[in-house]
Amino acid sequence: MAKLTENTINFMGVRRLASFGSLTAVILSIIILAINGLNLGLDFTGGTSIEFAYEKAPSLDEVRQTLDDAGYKEFVVQNFGDEKSVLVRLRQDFDDKLAENMADDLRANGAKVDMVRAEFVGSQVGDELKESSGLGMLLALFVVLVYVGMRFQFKFGVASVLPLAHDVIVVLGVFSLFQWTFDLSVLAALLAVIGYSLNDTIIVADRIRENFRKLRTGNSEEIINHSITETMSRTLNTSGTTLVVLLALFLLGGEAIHNFSIALLIGILVGTYSSIYVAANLLIMMGVSREDLVVPAKEGAAGQQAEEEEPPEWLNRM
């Protein structure tokens, strides 16, 4: 029979403080979003896109500096197709002379540049993107709630979805506070954060369920502490290696994925925290107990509790 060990870390000993911190972070994020809003990128607001072809591959940093010195505001510069093709997107209405003037400004430092095409993307497309992305995120959270509720138990479903909402709101709050550009790459990062945080939460929830069935001593808080302690090495290894990769992207990835890597960095840190202190906290607040996870008795075994399931072999190695 499995027993609690003396090496169990008392994570839930600070659960009230963690609850206060999480609630404060969510409320502040909502207030900041209500006041500042999001600094939506060209993907959502619309603007002008101009493609240039260089004779030799230019430095994107030099192109950005040239446009900045020429007085252009709120623009994005990135390669398009190959290193000699540069796409400039800026939040400005289309003008016949805009592309020609920009080409002249880029030629001012001696570069050989040809304007390939110029087009305007209306705000209606941006409005459709905002609506579709919001509905897609809500649908994803609903599907997670249904799946986890069926796979484990309804309390586990709620304790898995609310941390995901917590993570998204906090990341959005940070972007609103610093007015970092929110574009499609950041939206993709948010969806990745949801997937990462959900995976982490499911691992912890699965171990909690198994320990409720295996352990015959200890209350709910002690069993949850024991379960989190058992999965902690896996959590630290996964989060640590992920953060190393994201730091490399942030430092070396360039302007095109700068905000993408920032969103993931914040999301992974917040998601790791929420899978422990938000999800487990909610389980305790909802009064999860052995009765919620008891295995139904087999026929012909009246008065005898069904033999507990053994945890999957891959989970024991974590």
C-alpha positions as a printed NumPy array, in Angstrom:
array([[  0.   ,   0.   ,   0.   ],
       [  1.384,   3.399,  -0.983],
       [  2.14 ,   5.846,   1.809],
       [  2.898,   9.524,   2.18 ],
       [  6.614,  10.247,   2.44 ],
       [  8.511,  12.661,   4.648],
       [ 10.031,  14.334,   1.571],
       [  6.688,  15.738,   0.46 ],
       [  6.853,  19.516,  -0.098],
       [  4.041,  21.515,   1.485],
       [  2.991,  23.441,  -1.645],
       [ -0.498,  24.045,  -0.326],
       [  0.846,  25.61 ,   2.847],
       [  0.909,  28.945,   1.022],
       [ -2.238,  28.37 ,  -1.023],
       [ -4.086,  31.319,   0.518],
       [ -1.234,  33.65 ,  -0.356],
       [ -1.088,  32.136,  -3.842],
       [ -4.856,  32.582,  -4.23 ],
       [ -4.558,  36.242,  -3.289],
       [ -1.676,  36.741,  -5.71 ],
       [ -3.478,  35.006,  -8.582],
       [ -6.719,  36.885,  -8.002],
       [ -4.842,  40.191,  -7.762],
       [ -2.947,  39.5  , -10.997],
       [ -6.177,  38.675, -12.872],
       [ -8.064,  41.726, -11.552],
       [ -5.149,  44.074, -12.326],
       [ -4.822,  42.581, -15.813],
       [ -8.535,  43.126, -16.509],
       [ -8.342,  46.722, -15.248],
       [ -5.259,  47.44 , -17.378],
       [ -6.939,  45.895, -20.423],
       [-10.044,  48.013, -19.822],
       [ -7.977,  51.212, -19.543],
       [ -5.198,  50.685, -22.097],
       [ -6.637,  48.059, -24.405],
       [ -4.296,  46.082, -26.647],
       [ -1.869,  47.643, -29.088],
       [ -3.22 ,  45.674, -32.026],
       [ -0.86 ,  44.991, -34.895],
       [ -1.495,  45.437, -38.586],
       [ -2.991,  41.946, -38.792],
       [ -5.98 ,  43.28 , -36.853],
       [ -6.114,  46.992, -37.701],
       [ -5.315,  46.944, -41.41 ],
       [ -2.799,  49.115, -43.222],
       [ -0.487,  49.216, -46.219],
       [  1.877,  46.423, -47.3  ],
       [  4.753,  47.213, -49.676],
       [  7.176,  44.611, -51.04 ],
       [ 10.686,  45.611, -52.144],
       [ 13.304,  43.62 , -54.037],
       [ 16.963,  44.293, -53.221],
       [ 19.906,  43.478, -55.449],
       [ 21.808,  42.237, -52.388],
       [ 20.334,  40.881, -49.177],
       [ 19.947,  43.861, -46.806],
       [ 20.204,  44.007, -43.037],
       [ 16.673,  44.307, -41.683],
       [ 17.94 ,  46.389, -38.778],
       [ 19.44 ,  48.885, -41.243],
       [ 16.17 ,  48.985, -43.202],
       [ 14.243,  49.697, -39.985],
       [ 16.706,  52.434, -39.024],
       [ 16.444,  54.035, -42.469],
       [ 12.644,  54.105, -42.315],
       [ 12.708,  55.395, -38.755],
       [ 15.082,  58.22 , -39.729],
       [ 12.795,  59.061, -42.664],
       [  9.92 ,  59.64 , -40.243],
       [  7.777,  56.537, -40.771],
       [  5.818,  55.349, -37.736],
       [  4.341,  52.032, -36.604],
       [  5.84 ,  49.801, -39.267],
       [  6.965,  46.192, -39.447],
       [  9.892,  45.02 , -41.587],
       [ 10.487,  41.36 , -42.42 ],
       [ 11.841,  39.131, -45.146],
       [  9.294,  37.84 , -47.606],
       [ 10.151,  34.638, -49.429],
       [ 13.923,  35.106, -49.541],
       [ 16.606,  37.338, -48.043],
       [ 16.518,  39.794, -50.946],
       [ 12.775,  40.42 , -50.66 ],
       [ 11.62 ,  42.765, -47.9  ],
       [  8.015,  43.352, -46.861],
       [  7.174,  46.602, -45.083],
       [  3.812,  46.886, -43.368],
       [  2.691,  50.115, -41.781],
       [ -0.456,  51.444, -40.176],
       [ -1.151,  54.068, -42.791],
       [ -3.796,  54.496, -45.501],
       [ -2.721,  53.643, -49.019],
       [ -1.345,  56.475, -51.118],
       [ -0.079,  56.26 , -54.682],
       [  3.048,  58.177, -53.725],
       [  3.7  ,  56.31 , -50.464],
       [  5.423,  53.302, -52.055],
       [  7.472,  55.503, -54.429],
       [  8.587,  57.808, -51.614],
       [  9.552,  54.859, -49.415],
       [ 11.566,  53.314, -52.246],
       [ 13.399,  56.615, -52.693],
       [ 14.128,  56.776, -48.955],
       [ 15.543,  53.237, -49.022],
       [ 17.75 ,  54.123, -52.008],
       [ 19.141,  57.168, -50.194],
       [ 21.925,  55.098, -48.584],
       [ 23.047,  53.683, -51.93 ],
       [ 21.006,  50.466, -51.908],
       [ 19.561,  49.203, -55.194],
       [ 15.88 ,  48.691, -54.486],
       [ 12.835,  48.063, -56.674],
       [  9.238,  48.315, -55.505],
       [  7.466,  45.067, -56.428],
       [  3.921,  45.666, -55.201],
       [  1.88 ,  47.776, -52.82 ],
       [ -1.565,  46.966, -51.43 ],
       [ -3.956,  48.064, -48.728],
       [ -5.51 ,  45.677, -46.167],
       [ -8.772,  47.059, -44.801],
       [ -9.797,  47.073, -41.138],
       [-12.769,  44.793, -41.924],
       [-10.366,  41.869, -42.28 ],
       [ -8.881,  42.816, -38.912],
       [-12.316,  42.895, -37.278],
       [-13.072,  39.425, -38.621],
       [ -9.739,  38.175, -37.282],
       [-10.45 ,  39.59 , -33.821],
       [-13.885,  37.978, -33.705],
       [-12.686,  34.637, -35.055],
       [ -9.668,  34.467, -32.728],
       [-11.783,  35.292, -29.66 ],
       [-14.406,  32.684, -30.525],
       [-11.705,  30.129, -31.29 ],
       [-10.095,  30.633, -27.885],
       [-13.424,  30.339, -26.054],
       [-14.271,  27.194, -28.016],
       [-10.892,  25.684, -27.118],
       [-11.497,  26.329, -23.391],
       [-14.995,  24.814, -23.608],
       [-13.728,  21.679, -25.345],
       [-11.022,  21.307, -22.677],
       [-13.663,  21.587, -19.935],
       [-15.8  ,  18.882, -21.547],
       [-12.857,  16.555, -22.226],
       [-11.294,  16.785, -18.769],
       [-14.709,  16.546, -17.118],
       [-15.344,  13.268, -18.981],
       [-11.785,  11.963, -18.606],
       [-11.464,  12.673, -14.874],
       [-14.337,  14.344, -13.056],
       [-16.187,  17.655, -13.341],
       [-14.196,  19.295, -10.55 ],
       [-11.006,  18.449, -12.4  ],
       [-12.483,  19.981, -15.559],
       [-13.135,  23.288, -13.809],
       [ -9.696,  23.167, -12.15 ],
       [ -8.099,  22.674, -15.577],
       [ -9.952,  25.363, -17.541],
       [ -9.802,  28.241, -15.041],
       [ -5.966,  28.149, -14.87 ],
       [ -5.901,  28.426, -18.686],
       [ -8.127,  31.514, -18.529],
       [ -5.852,  32.84 , -15.755],
       [ -2.761,  32.399, -17.956],
       [ -4.318,  34.093, -21.006],
       [ -5.624,  37.072, -19.02 ],
       [ -2.268,  37.658, -17.297],
       [ -0.327,  37.522, -20.585],
       [ -2.806,  39.919, -22.2  ],
       [ -2.525,  42.207, -19.176],
       [  1.268,  42.371, -19.483],
       [  1.013,  43.166, -23.216],
       [ -1.538,  45.866, -22.471],
       [  0.584,  47.354, -19.667],
       [  3.702,  47.742, -21.823],
       [  1.719,  48.334, -25.035],
       [  3.635,  45.647, -26.885],
       [  2.185,  44.907, -30.305],
       [ -0.436,  42.167, -30.309],
       [ -0.498,  40.46 , -33.714],
       [ -1.172,  37.001, -35.124],
       [  2.182,  35.666, -33.893],
       [  1.252,  36.616, -30.313],
       [ -2.161,  35.   , -30.762],
       [ -0.384,  31.824, -31.89 ],
       [  1.817,  32.064, -28.78 ],
       [ -1.283,  32.307, -26.57 ],
       [ -2.706,  29.14 , -28.101],
       [  0.645,  27.424, -27.519],
       [  0.568,  28.577, -23.884],
       [ -2.914,  27.064, -23.488],
       [ -1.65 ,  23.74 , -24.842],
       [  1.469,  23.772, -22.666],
       [ -0.369,  24.745, -19.477],
       [ -3.089,  22.17 , -20.128],
       [ -0.529,  19.407, -20.608],
       [  1.177,  20.351, -17.346],
       [ -2.144,  20.521, -15.493],
       [ -3.302,  17.146, -16.844],
       [ -0.094,  15.464, -15.644],
       [ -0.608,  16.833, -12.131],
       [ -4.337,  15.978, -12.18 ],
       [ -3.643,  12.41 , -13.287],
       [ -1.192,  11.884, -10.434],
       [ -3.64 ,  13.411,  -7.933],
       [ -6.36 ,  11.028,  -9.101],
       [ -4.096,   7.996,  -8.843],
       [ -2.88 ,   8.968,  -5.371],
       [ -6.428,   9.501,  -4.108],
       [ -7.074,   5.905,  -5.094],
       [ -3.786,   4.454,  -3.806],
       [ -3.136,   6.317,  -0.554],
       [ -5.153,   5.313,   2.512],
       [ -3.788,   8.008,   4.813],
       [ -3.705,  11.778,   4.597],
       [ -6.306,  14.408,   3.826],
       [ -6.902,  16.05 ,   0.447],
       [ -4.283,  18.745,   0.987],
       [ -1.606,  16.218,   1.951],
       [ -2.372,  13.978,  -1.024],
       [ -2.237,  16.934,  -3.42 ],
       [  1.092,  18.035,  -1.935],
       [  2.424,  14.509,  -2.383],
       [  1.207,  14.363,  -5.997],
       [  2.752,  17.701,  -6.942],
       [  6.03 ,  16.7  ,  -5.312],
       [  6.121,  13.498,  -7.371],
       [  5.642,  15.399, -10.64 ],
       [  7.888,  18.328,  -9.747],
       [ 11.043,  16.94 , -11.373],
       [  9.144,  16.436, -14.624],
       [  7.695,  19.966, -14.422],
       [ 11.078,  21.577, -13.768],
       [ 12.806,  19.617, -16.535],
       [ 10.121,  20.442, -19.087],
       [  9.815,  24.108, -18.135],
       [ 13.582,  24.547, -17.89 ],
       [ 14.37 ,  23.149, -21.319],
       [ 11.476,  25.078, -22.874],
       [ 12.656,  28.349, -21.327],
       [ 16.193,  27.813, -22.634],
       [ 14.845,  27.516, -26.183],
       [ 12.591,  30.549, -25.744],
       [ 15.454,  32.651, -24.393],
       [ 17.463,  31.752, -27.489],
       [ 14.54 ,  32.825, -29.68 ],
       [ 14.132,  36.044, -27.715],
       [ 17.809,  36.98 , -27.88 ],
       [ 18.673,  35.701, -31.35 ],
       [ 15.4  ,  35.323, -33.219],
       [ 15.157,  38.882, -34.486],
       [ 12.376,  41.424, -34.661],
       [  9.9  ,  39.194, -36.52 ],
       [  9.399,  36.791, -33.575],
       [ 10.308,  39.16 , -30.731],
       [  6.777,  39.54 , -29.353],
       [  6.034,  35.876, -30.051],
       [  8.929,  34.788, -27.834],
       [  8.011,  37.308, -25.111],
       [  4.44 ,  35.992, -24.985],
       [  5.68 ,  32.41 , -24.707],
       [  8.24 ,  33.267, -22.022],
       [  5.599,  34.924, -19.856],
       [  3.057,  32.224, -20.636],
       [  5.324,  29.304, -19.744],
       [  6.277,  30.875, -16.407],
       [  2.665,  31.732, -15.547],
       [  1.42 ,  28.367, -16.849],
       [  3.877,  26.406, -14.708],
       [  2.76 ,  28.381, -11.652],
       [ -0.956,  27.986, -12.417],
       [ -0.75 ,  24.21 , -12.939],
       [  0.402,  23.95 ,  -9.319],
       [ -1.152,  26.776,  -7.348],
       [ -4.283,  27.632,  -9.329],
       [ -5.424,  24.151, -10.394],
       [ -4.611,  22.425,  -7.093],
       [ -6.028,  25.348,  -5.127],
       [ -9.321,  25.065,  -6.973],
       [ -9.53 ,  21.335,  -6.254],
       [ -9.184,  21.978,  -2.529],
       [-11.699,  24.85 ,  -2.655],
       [-14.218,  22.602,  -4.421],
       [-13.677,  19.894,  -1.797],
       [-12.281,  17.112,  -3.951],
       [-12.196,  13.826,  -2.021],
       [-11.758,  10.069,  -2.443],
       [-15.502,   9.717,  -2.938],
       [-15.235,  11.771,  -6.134],
       [-12.683,   9.372,  -7.593],
       [-13.686,   6.015,  -6.146],
       [-13.59 ,   3.079,  -8.558],
       [-17.014,   1.42 ,  -8.865],
       [-17.192,  -2.004,  -7.22 ],
       [-17.202,  -5.042,  -9.496],
       [-20.235,  -7.293,  -9.675],
       [-20.179, -10.128,  -7.168],
       [-17.821,  -8.27 ,  -4.863],
       [-20.343,  -6.718,  -2.478],
       [-18.717,  -4.997,   0.441],
       [-15.349,  -5.197,  -1.269],
       [-13.814,  -2.134,  -2.918],
       [-12.654,  -2.677,  -6.48 ],
       [ -9.002,  -3.21 ,  -7.012],
       [ -7.358,   0.124,  -7.783],
       [ -5.946,   0.811, -11.198],
       [ -2.211,   0.894, -11.396],
       [ -0.876,   4.202, -12.768],
       [  0.488,   4.092, -16.315],
       [  4.117,   3.024, -16.514],
       [  5.13 ,   6.287, -18.221],
       [  3.679,   8.257, -15.286],
       [  5.658,   6.286, -12.716],
       [  8.897,   7.291, -14.425],
       [  8.22 ,  11.022, -13.938]])
